[in-house]
Amino acid sequence: MESLKAKIDTSRLPRHIAIIMDGNGRWAKEKGHDRLYGHFHGVESVRDIVEGCAELGVGYLTLYAFSTENWDRPEDEVTGLMELLVDTIKKEVETLNKNNIRLHVIGDINMLPPYAQQELQEALEATNHNTGLNLIMALSYSSRWELVEAIKNIANDVKMGSLEPLSINQETVQNYLSTSNFPDPELMIRTSGEYRISNFLLYQLAYAELYFTNVRWPDFRKENLYEAILDFQARERRFGKTSEQLNPHITEED
Ligand code: IPE
Ligand code: IPE
Ligand code: MG
């Protein structure tokens, strides 16, 4: 049987894949463990998917690791998760460099404990010369937080006289988002059978193809990623146009 990977058309890869890594807690509970056990195993999936994207030649991978709303979880889960995140990022720097992967972070980083901010900063600097896959970790991120920040900064620049209200266009807005250096995601994957966006990249996902799978994040592996990419490649992205406009050789009667 031909492998899924071999079926992927590498000339039509999604330039940017964004993933809501969901289902760690349920995965652990189903196995009779506590939620942190699930997060711990979720790291294995992160490694596999990052490697998979780098091997294929995907340009950008955004992983939703911790939302602004996740701060409201029980304190031991929040603390455990923070430690795991920071520990993992620190440990992975060497592998990131070996694979030419550049780390980026989006989110309200000031909410993180100081030691975590420090570790993150070091990892960002240690990988900032890499030119392969851009790995964007959404940490303490929410889209509404990001939009409020953008609006505050726009308002401030208008007040200071460096921005003319009438000149504001979509490009201006894009430039004020924390994703200003990245193209919009073309494929958004959510694991664990939930069909919602949960405050993730609301502006940037405007034309993304959405892919939902019941697989819980700790079980998600390269093969699952390939399936999602193949599904993406089978879709027609019309951006408001008609199918005939996109395929001029096909007549209305076809
Ligand atoms: C995703 O798994 C990881 C984070 C949100 C940090 P969850 O912890 O949300 O797991 P479920 O959805 O409760 O199973
Ligand atoms: C979304 O998952 C956030 C992350 C994966 C980091 P949640 O598990 O927090 O989302 P809801 O609460 O089910 O919408
Ligand atoms: Mg969840």
mmCIF file of C-alpha atoms and ligand atoms in Angstrom:
data_model
loop_
_atom_site.group_PDB
_atom_site.id
_atom_site.type_symbol
_atom_site.label_atom_id
_atom_site.label_comp_id
_atom_site.label_asym_id
_atom_site.label_seq_id
_atom_site.Cartn_x
_atom_site.Cartn_y
_atom_site.Cartn_z
ATOM 1 C CA MET A 1 0.000 0.000 0.000
ATOM 2 C CA GLU A 2 1.288 3.400 -0.948
ATOM 3 C CA SER A 3 2.052 5.419 2.134
ATOM 4 C CA LEU A 4 -0.031 8.477 2.919
ATOM 5 C CA LYS A 5 3.069 10.637 2.833
ATOM 6 C CA ALA A 6 3.858 9.625 -0.750
ATOM 7 C CA LYS A 7 0.377 10.753 -1.839
ATOM 8 C CA ILE A 8 0.974 14.342 -0.691
ATOM 9 C CA ASP A 9 1.619 16.850 -3.465
ATOM 10 C CA THR A 10 4.554 18.732 -1.961
ATOM 11 C CA SER A 11 4.129 21.576 -4.459
ATOM 12 C CA ARG A 12 0.713 22.338 -2.908
ATOM 13 C CA LEU A 13 1.421 22.095 0.793
ATOM 14 C CA PRO A 14 -0.466 24.393 3.155
ATOM 15 C CA ARG A 15 2.035 27.155 3.752
ATOM 16 C CA HIS A 16 0.902 27.560 7.326
ATOM 17 C CA ILE A 17 -0.748 24.887 9.483
ATOM 18 C CA ALA A 18 -2.338 25.848 12.816
ATOM 19 C CA ILE A 19 -3.303 23.210 15.367
ATOM 20 C CA ILE A 20 -5.542 23.296 18.435
ATOM 21 C CA MET A 21 -3.925 20.485 20.396
ATOM 22 C CA ASP A 22 -6.937 19.271 22.371
ATOM 23 C CA GLY A 23 -7.905 16.177 24.343
ATOM 24 C CA ASN A 24 -4.936 15.576 26.650
ATOM 25 C CA GLY A 25 -7.080 15.535 29.794
ATOM 26 C CA ARG A 26 -9.683 13.117 28.450
ATOM 27 C CA TRP A 27 -6.991 10.853 27.010
ATOM 28 C CA ALA A 28 -5.403 10.568 30.453
ATOM 29 C CA LYS A 29 -8.723 10.095 32.310
ATOM 30 C CA GLU A 30 -9.704 7.308 29.908
ATOM 31 C CA LYS A 31 -6.502 5.546 30.891
ATOM 32 C CA GLY A 32 -7.122 6.089 34.586
ATOM 33 C CA HIS A 33 -4.481 8.779 35.057
ATOM 34 C CA ASP A 34 -4.572 12.436 36.031
ATOM 35 C CA ARG A 35 -4.738 15.215 33.447
ATOM 36 C CA LEU A 36 -1.055 16.106 33.676
ATOM 37 C CA TYR A 37 -0.185 12.611 32.462
ATOM 38 C CA GLY A 38 -2.049 13.533 29.275
ATOM 39 C CA HIS A 39 -0.139 16.784 28.862
ATOM 40 C CA PHE A 40 3.091 14.898 29.384
ATOM 41 C CA HIS A 41 2.246 12.507 26.557
ATOM 42 C CA GLY A 42 1.041 15.390 24.406
ATOM 43 C CA VAL A 43 4.660 16.477 24.174
ATOM 44 C CA GLU A 44 5.439 13.289 22.205
ATOM 45 C CA SER A 45 2.874 14.343 19.619
ATOM 46 C CA VAL A 46 4.350 17.837 19.450
ATOM 47 C CA ARG A 47 7.757 16.363 18.652
ATOM 48 C CA ASP A 48 6.358 14.060 15.983
ATOM 49 C CA ILE A 49 4.259 16.736 14.278
ATOM 50 C CA VAL A 50 7.007 19.352 14.326
ATOM 51 C CA GLU A 51 9.345 16.800 12.755
ATOM 52 C CA GLY A 52 6.685 15.820 10.228
ATOM 53 C CA CYS A 53 6.113 19.420 9.149
ATOM 54 C CA ALA A 54 9.844 20.096 8.904
ATOM 55 C CA GLU A 55 10.388 16.970 6.772
ATOM 56 C CA LEU A 56 7.598 17.912 4.382
ATOM 57 C CA GLY A 57 8.778 21.487 4.041
ATOM 58 C CA VAL A 58 5.811 23.276 5.629
ATOM 59 C CA GLY A 59 6.778 26.918 6.200
ATOM 60 C CA TYR A 60 4.848 27.736 9.371
ATOM 61 C CA LEU A 61 3.326 25.654 12.145
ATOM 62 C CA THR A 62 1.355 27.321 14.929
ATOM 63 C CA LEU A 63 0.553 25.219 17.986
ATOM 64 C CA TYR A 64 -2.078 26.377 20.477
ATOM 65 C CA ALA A 65 -0.474 25.237 23.721
ATOM 66 C CA PHE A 66 -2.138 27.388 26.383
ATOM 67 C CA SER A 67 -5.013 29.839 26.104
ATOM 68 C CA THR A 68 -5.703 32.965 28.144
ATOM 69 C CA GLU A 69 -8.750 31.099 29.469
ATOM 70 C CA ASN A 70 -6.607 28.129 30.568
ATOM 71 C CA TRP A 71 -5.257 30.289 33.427
ATOM 72 C CA ASP A 72 -8.613 29.575 35.124
ATOM 73 C CA ARG A 73 -7.914 25.841 35.401
ATOM 74 C CA PRO A 74 -7.061 24.303 38.812
ATOM 75 C CA GLU A 75 -3.805 25.713 40.133
ATOM 76 C CA ASP A 76 -1.898 22.410 40.132
ATOM 77 C CA GLU A 77 -2.733 21.816 36.476
ATOM 78 C CA VAL A 78 -1.642 25.336 35.512
ATOM 79 C CA THR A 79 1.621 25.046 37.429
ATOM 80 C CA GLY A 80 2.339 21.566 36.082
ATOM 81 C CA LEU A 81 1.591 22.615 32.541
ATOM 82 C CA MET A 82 3.774 25.724 32.770
ATOM 83 C CA GLU A 83 6.696 23.683 34.069
ATOM 84 C CA LEU A 84 6.218 21.101 31.343
ATOM 85 C CA LEU A 85 6.038 23.748 28.620
ATOM 86 C CA VAL A 86 9.129 25.596 29.742
ATOM 87 C CA ASP A 87 11.055 22.401 30.424
ATOM 88 C CA THR A 88 10.213 21.008 27.004
ATOM 89 C CA ILE A 89 11.117 24.185 25.131
ATOM 90 C CA LYS A 90 14.441 24.302 26.966
ATOM 91 C CA LYS A 91 15.212 20.647 26.234
ATOM 92 C CA GLU A 92 14.231 20.895 22.588
ATOM 93 C CA VAL A 93 16.412 23.878 21.641
ATOM 94 C CA GLU A 94 19.207 21.593 20.508
ATOM 95 C CA THR A 95 16.896 19.558 18.281
ATOM 96 C CA LEU A 96 15.317 22.734 16.904
ATOM 97 C CA ASN A 97 18.744 24.000 15.909
ATOM 98 C CA LYS A 98 19.717 20.666 14.411
ATOM 99 C CA ASN A 99 16.591 20.753 12.256
ATOM 100 C CA ASN A 100 16.929 24.461 11.345
ATOM 101 C CA ILE A 101 13.638 25.307 13.104
ATOM 102 C CA ARG A 102 13.017 28.831 14.332
ATOM 103 C CA LEU A 103 10.883 29.240 17.433
ATOM 104 C CA HIS A 104 8.410 32.109 17.843
ATOM 105 C CA VAL A 105 5.919 32.818 20.610
ATOM 106 C CA ILE A 106 2.600 34.645 20.446
ATOM 107 C CA GLY A 107 0.475 35.510 23.472
ATOM 108 C CA ASP A 108 0.364 37.509 26.673
ATOM 109 C CA ILE A 109 3.811 36.446 27.810
ATOM 110 C CA ASN A 110 3.773 38.895 30.742
ATOM 111 C CA MET A 111 1.283 36.560 32.420
ATOM 112 C CA LEU A 112 3.923 33.816 32.610
ATOM 113 C CA PRO A 113 6.061 33.443 35.737
ATOM 114 C CA PRO A 114 9.408 35.287 35.383
ATOM 115 C CA TYR A 115 11.513 32.097 35.141
ATOM 116 C CA ALA A 116 9.341 30.937 32.255
ATOM 117 C CA GLN A 117 9.687 34.265 30.459
ATOM 118 C CA GLN A 118 13.433 34.065 30.849
ATOM 119 C CA GLU A 119 13.680 30.505 29.487
ATOM 120 C CA LEU A 120 11.467 31.413 26.562
ATOM 121 C CA GLN A 121 13.538 34.444 25.704
ATOM 122 C CA GLU A 122 16.679 32.334 25.673
ATOM 123 C CA ALA A 123 15.110 29.715 23.403
ATOM 124 C CA LEU A 124 13.898 32.427 21.004
ATOM 125 C CA GLU A 125 17.367 33.920 20.780
ATOM 126 C CA ALA A 126 19.061 30.529 20.437
ATOM 127 C CA THR A 127 16.998 29.646 17.355
ATOM 128 C CA ASN A 128 16.567 33.039 15.687
ATOM 129 C CA HIS A 129 19.163 32.328 13.010
ATOM 130 C CA ASN A 130 17.340 29.258 11.690
ATOM 131 C CA THR A 131 15.751 29.476 8.253
ATOM 132 C CA GLY A 132 13.634 26.314 7.979
ATOM 133 C CA LEU A 133 10.274 25.678 9.622
ATOM 134 C CA ASN A 134 8.856 28.541 11.687
ATOM 135 C CA LEU A 135 7.368 27.017 14.835
ATOM 136 C CA ILE A 136 4.979 29.439 16.509
ATOM 137 C CA MET A 137 3.870 28.533 20.030
ATOM 138 C CA ALA A 138 0.645 30.218 21.141
ATOM 139 C CA LEU A 139 1.166 30.552 24.871
ATOM 140 C CA SER A 140 -1.204 32.463 27.110
ATOM 141 C CA TYR A 141 -2.794 33.402 23.808
ATOM 142 C CA SER A 142 -6.320 34.328 22.890
ATOM 143 C CA SER A 143 -7.544 36.046 19.800
ATOM 144 C CA ARG A 144 -9.675 38.570 21.650
ATOM 145 C CA TRP A 145 -6.684 39.525 23.802
ATOM 146 C CA GLU A 146 -4.645 39.974 20.614
ATOM 147 C CA LEU A 147 -7.345 42.096 18.938
ATOM 148 C CA VAL A 148 -7.741 44.324 21.996
ATOM 149 C CA GLU A 149 -3.950 44.847 22.067
ATOM 150 C CA ALA A 150 -3.939 45.693 18.367
ATOM 151 C CA ILE A 151 -6.769 48.210 18.769
ATOM 152 C CA LYS A 152 -5.053 49.837 21.753
ATOM 153 C CA ASN A 153 -1.821 50.203 19.770
ATOM 154 C CA ILE A 154 -3.618 51.546 16.705
ATOM 155 C CA ALA A 155 -5.499 54.077 18.853
ATOM 156 C CA ASN A 156 -2.267 55.108 20.522
ATOM 157 C CA ASP A 157 -0.450 55.616 17.203
ATOM 158 C CA VAL A 158 -3.355 57.690 15.912
ATOM 159 C CA LYS A 159 -3.209 59.804 19.074
ATOM 160 C CA MET A 160 0.560 60.252 18.696
ATOM 161 C CA GLY A 161 0.067 61.321 15.101
ATOM 162 C CA SER A 162 2.032 58.508 13.461
ATOM 163 C CA LEU A 163 -1.055 56.815 11.993
ATOM 164 C CA GLU A 164 -3.745 58.470 9.887
ATOM 165 C CA PRO A 165 -7.211 56.905 10.546
ATOM 166 C CA LEU A 166 -8.255 57.211 6.897
ATOM 167 C CA SER A 167 -5.173 55.272 5.812
ATOM 168 C CA ILE A 168 -6.051 52.207 7.911
ATOM 169 C CA ASN A 169 -6.615 49.151 5.734
ATOM 170 C CA GLN A 170 -6.427 45.374 6.144
ATOM 171 C CA GLU A 171 -2.656 45.447 5.849
ATOM 172 C CA THR A 172 -2.456 47.950 8.717
ATOM 173 C CA VAL A 173 -4.571 45.706 10.923
ATOM 174 C CA GLN A 174 -2.436 42.685 10.003
ATOM 175 C CA ASN A 175 0.676 44.644 10.988
ATOM 176 C CA TYR A 176 -0.669 45.239 14.495
ATOM 177 C CA LEU A 177 -1.391 41.562 15.189
ATOM 178 C CA SER A 178 1.092 39.318 16.981
ATOM 179 C CA THR A 179 1.197 37.246 13.772
ATOM 180 C CA SER A 180 2.323 40.203 11.646
ATOM 181 C CA ASN A 181 5.399 38.309 10.436
ATOM 182 C CA PHE A 182 3.502 35.192 9.362
ATOM 183 C CA PRO A 183 1.110 34.419 6.519
ATOM 184 C CA ASP A 184 -2.439 33.401 7.499
ATOM 185 C CA PRO A 185 -2.947 29.702 8.254
ATOM 186 C CA GLU A 186 -4.279 27.749 5.285
ATOM 187 C CA LEU A 187 -5.158 24.652 7.283
ATOM 188 C CA MET A 188 -6.466 24.585 10.858
ATOM 189 C CA ILE A 189 -6.621 21.235 12.636
ATOM 190 C CA ARG A 190 -8.430 20.572 15.917
ATOM 191 C CA THR A 191 -8.089 17.227 17.625
ATOM 192 C CA SER A 192 -10.352 15.388 20.087
ATOM 193 C CA GLY A 193 -13.746 15.859 18.431
ATOM 194 C CA GLU A 194 -14.551 19.412 19.514
ATOM 195 C CA TYR A 195 -15.937 21.627 16.777
ATOM 196 C CA ARG A 196 -15.003 25.097 17.904
ATOM 197 C CA ILE A 197 -12.281 27.709 17.569
ATOM 198 C CA SER A 198 -11.853 28.503 21.307
ATOM 199 C CA ASN A 199 -10.520 32.027 20.793
ATOM 200 C CA PHE A 200 -7.744 30.977 18.379
ATOM 201 C CA LEU A 201 -6.608 33.242 15.496
ATOM 202 C CA LEU A 202 -10.131 34.547 14.781
ATOM 203 C CA TYR A 203 -8.940 37.156 12.285
ATOM 204 C CA GLN A 204 -6.253 35.040 10.655
ATOM 205 C CA LEU A 205 -8.448 31.977 10.071
ATOM 206 C CA ALA A 206 -10.833 33.919 7.807
ATOM 207 C CA TYR A 207 -10.122 31.655 4.812
ATOM 208 C CA ALA A 208 -8.446 28.678 6.446
ATOM 209 C CA GLU A 209 -9.674 25.171 5.669
ATOM 210 C CA LEU A 210 -10.883 23.615 8.912
ATOM 211 C CA TYR A 211 -10.165 19.977 9.726
ATOM 212 C CA PHE A 212 -11.566 18.194 12.761
ATOM 213 C CA THR A 213 -10.596 14.746 13.973
ATOM 214 C CA ASN A 214 -11.750 12.651 16.925
ATOM 215 C CA VAL A 215 -8.163 11.567 17.631
ATOM 216 C CA ARG A 216 -7.027 12.899 20.997
ATOM 217 C CA TRP A 217 -3.863 14.998 20.856
ATOM 218 C CA PRO A 218 -1.566 12.440 22.625
ATOM 219 C CA ASP A 219 -2.488 9.903 19.900
ATOM 220 C CA PHE A 220 -1.982 12.335 16.995
ATOM 221 C CA ARG A 221 1.022 11.349 14.861
ATOM 222 C CA LYS A 222 2.535 12.078 11.452
ATOM 223 C CA GLU A 223 0.084 9.716 9.698
ATOM 224 C CA ASN A 224 -2.808 11.780 11.112
ATOM 225 C CA LEU A 225 -1.117 14.944 9.886
ATOM 226 C CA TYR A 226 -0.706 13.447 6.400
ATOM 227 C CA GLU A 227 -4.419 12.567 6.364
ATOM 228 C CA ALA A 228 -5.300 16.165 7.231
ATOM 229 C CA ILE A 229 -3.011 17.526 4.498
ATOM 230 C CA LEU A 230 -4.451 15.116 1.908
ATOM 231 C CA ASP A 231 -7.953 16.211 2.908
ATOM 232 C CA PHE A 232 -6.850 19.828 2.482
ATOM 233 C CA GLN A 233 -5.407 19.089 -0.953
ATOM 234 C CA ALA A 234 -8.687 17.538 -2.102
ATOM 235 C CA ARG A 235 -10.630 20.725 -1.375
ATOM 236 C CA GLU A 236 -11.375 23.566 -3.751
ATOM 237 C CA ARG A 237 -10.531 26.906 -2.176
ATOM 238 C CA ARG A 238 -12.766 29.423 -3.903
ATOM 239 C CA PHE A 239 -12.220 32.617 -1.861
ATOM 240 C CA GLY A 240 -15.691 33.826 -2.805
ATOM 241 C CA LYS A 241 -15.360 33.055 -6.505
ATOM 242 C CA THR A 242 -17.191 30.336 -8.469
ATOM 243 C CA SER A 243 -15.750 26.981 -9.391
ATOM 244 C CA GLU A 244 -15.957 27.931 -13.089
ATOM 245 C CA GLN A 245 -13.868 31.035 -12.515
ATOM 246 C CA LEU A 246 -11.176 28.917 -10.907
ATOM 247 C CA ASN A 247 -11.302 26.268 -13.641
ATOM 248 C CA PRO A 248 -11.913 28.168 -16.909
ATOM 249 C CA HIS A 249 -11.508 24.962 -18.970
ATOM 250 C CA ILE A 250 -14.569 23.438 -17.265
ATOM 251 C CA THR A 251 -17.823 24.549 -18.929
ATOM 252 C CA GLU A 252 -21.120 25.097 -17.072
ATOM 253 C CA GLU A 253 -22.547 21.853 -18.563
ATOM 254 C CA ASP A 254 -19.745 19.664 -17.187
HETATM 255 C C1 IPE B 1 -5.373 20.379 25.512
HETATM 256 O O1 IPE B 1 -5.928 19.334 26.238
HETATM 257 C C2 IPE B 1 -4.213 21.059 26.206
HETATM 258 C C3 IPE B 1 -4.551 22.351 26.809
HETATM 259 C C4 IPE B 1 -5.684 22.993 26.683
HETATM 260 C C5 IPE B 1 -3.533 22.984 27.618
HETATM 261 P P1 IPE B 1 -6.993 19.593 27.380
HETATM 262 O O2 IPE B 1 -6.272 19.787 28.663
HETATM 263 O O3 IPE B 1 -7.935 20.674 27.010
HETATM 264 O O4 IPE B 1 -7.745 18.187 27.407
HETATM 265 P P2 IPE B 1 -9.309 17.947 27.460
HETATM 266 O O5 IPE B 1 -9.912 18.773 26.356
HETATM 267 O O6 IPE B 1 -9.774 18.370 28.793
HETATM 268 O O7 IPE B 1 -9.445 16.499 27.211
HETATM 269 C C1 IPE B 2 -8.161 25.197 23.551
HETATM 270 O O1 IPE B 2 -8.493 24.044 24.260
HETATM 271 C C2 IPE B 2 -6.846 25.728 24.014
HETATM 272 C C3 IPE B 2 -5.704 24.877 23.757
HETATM 273 C C4 IPE B 2 -5.676 23.761 23.087
HETATM 274 C C5 IPE B 2 -4.469 25.373 24.275
HETATM 275 P P1 IPE B 2 -9.485 24.076 25.512
HETATM 276 O O2 IPE B 2 -9.636 22.681 25.957
HETATM 277 O O3 IPE B 2 -9.016 25.060 26.498
HETATM 278 O O4 IPE B 2 -10.815 24.629 24.837
HETATM 279 P P2 IPE B 2 -12.330 24.528 25.315
HETATM 280 O O5 IPE B 2 -12.378 25.054 26.704
HETATM 281 O O6 IPE B 2 -12.722 23.098 25.265
HETATM 282 O O7 IPE B 2 -13.088 25.353 24.333
HETATM 283 MG MG MG B 3 -9.660 20.739 25.983
#
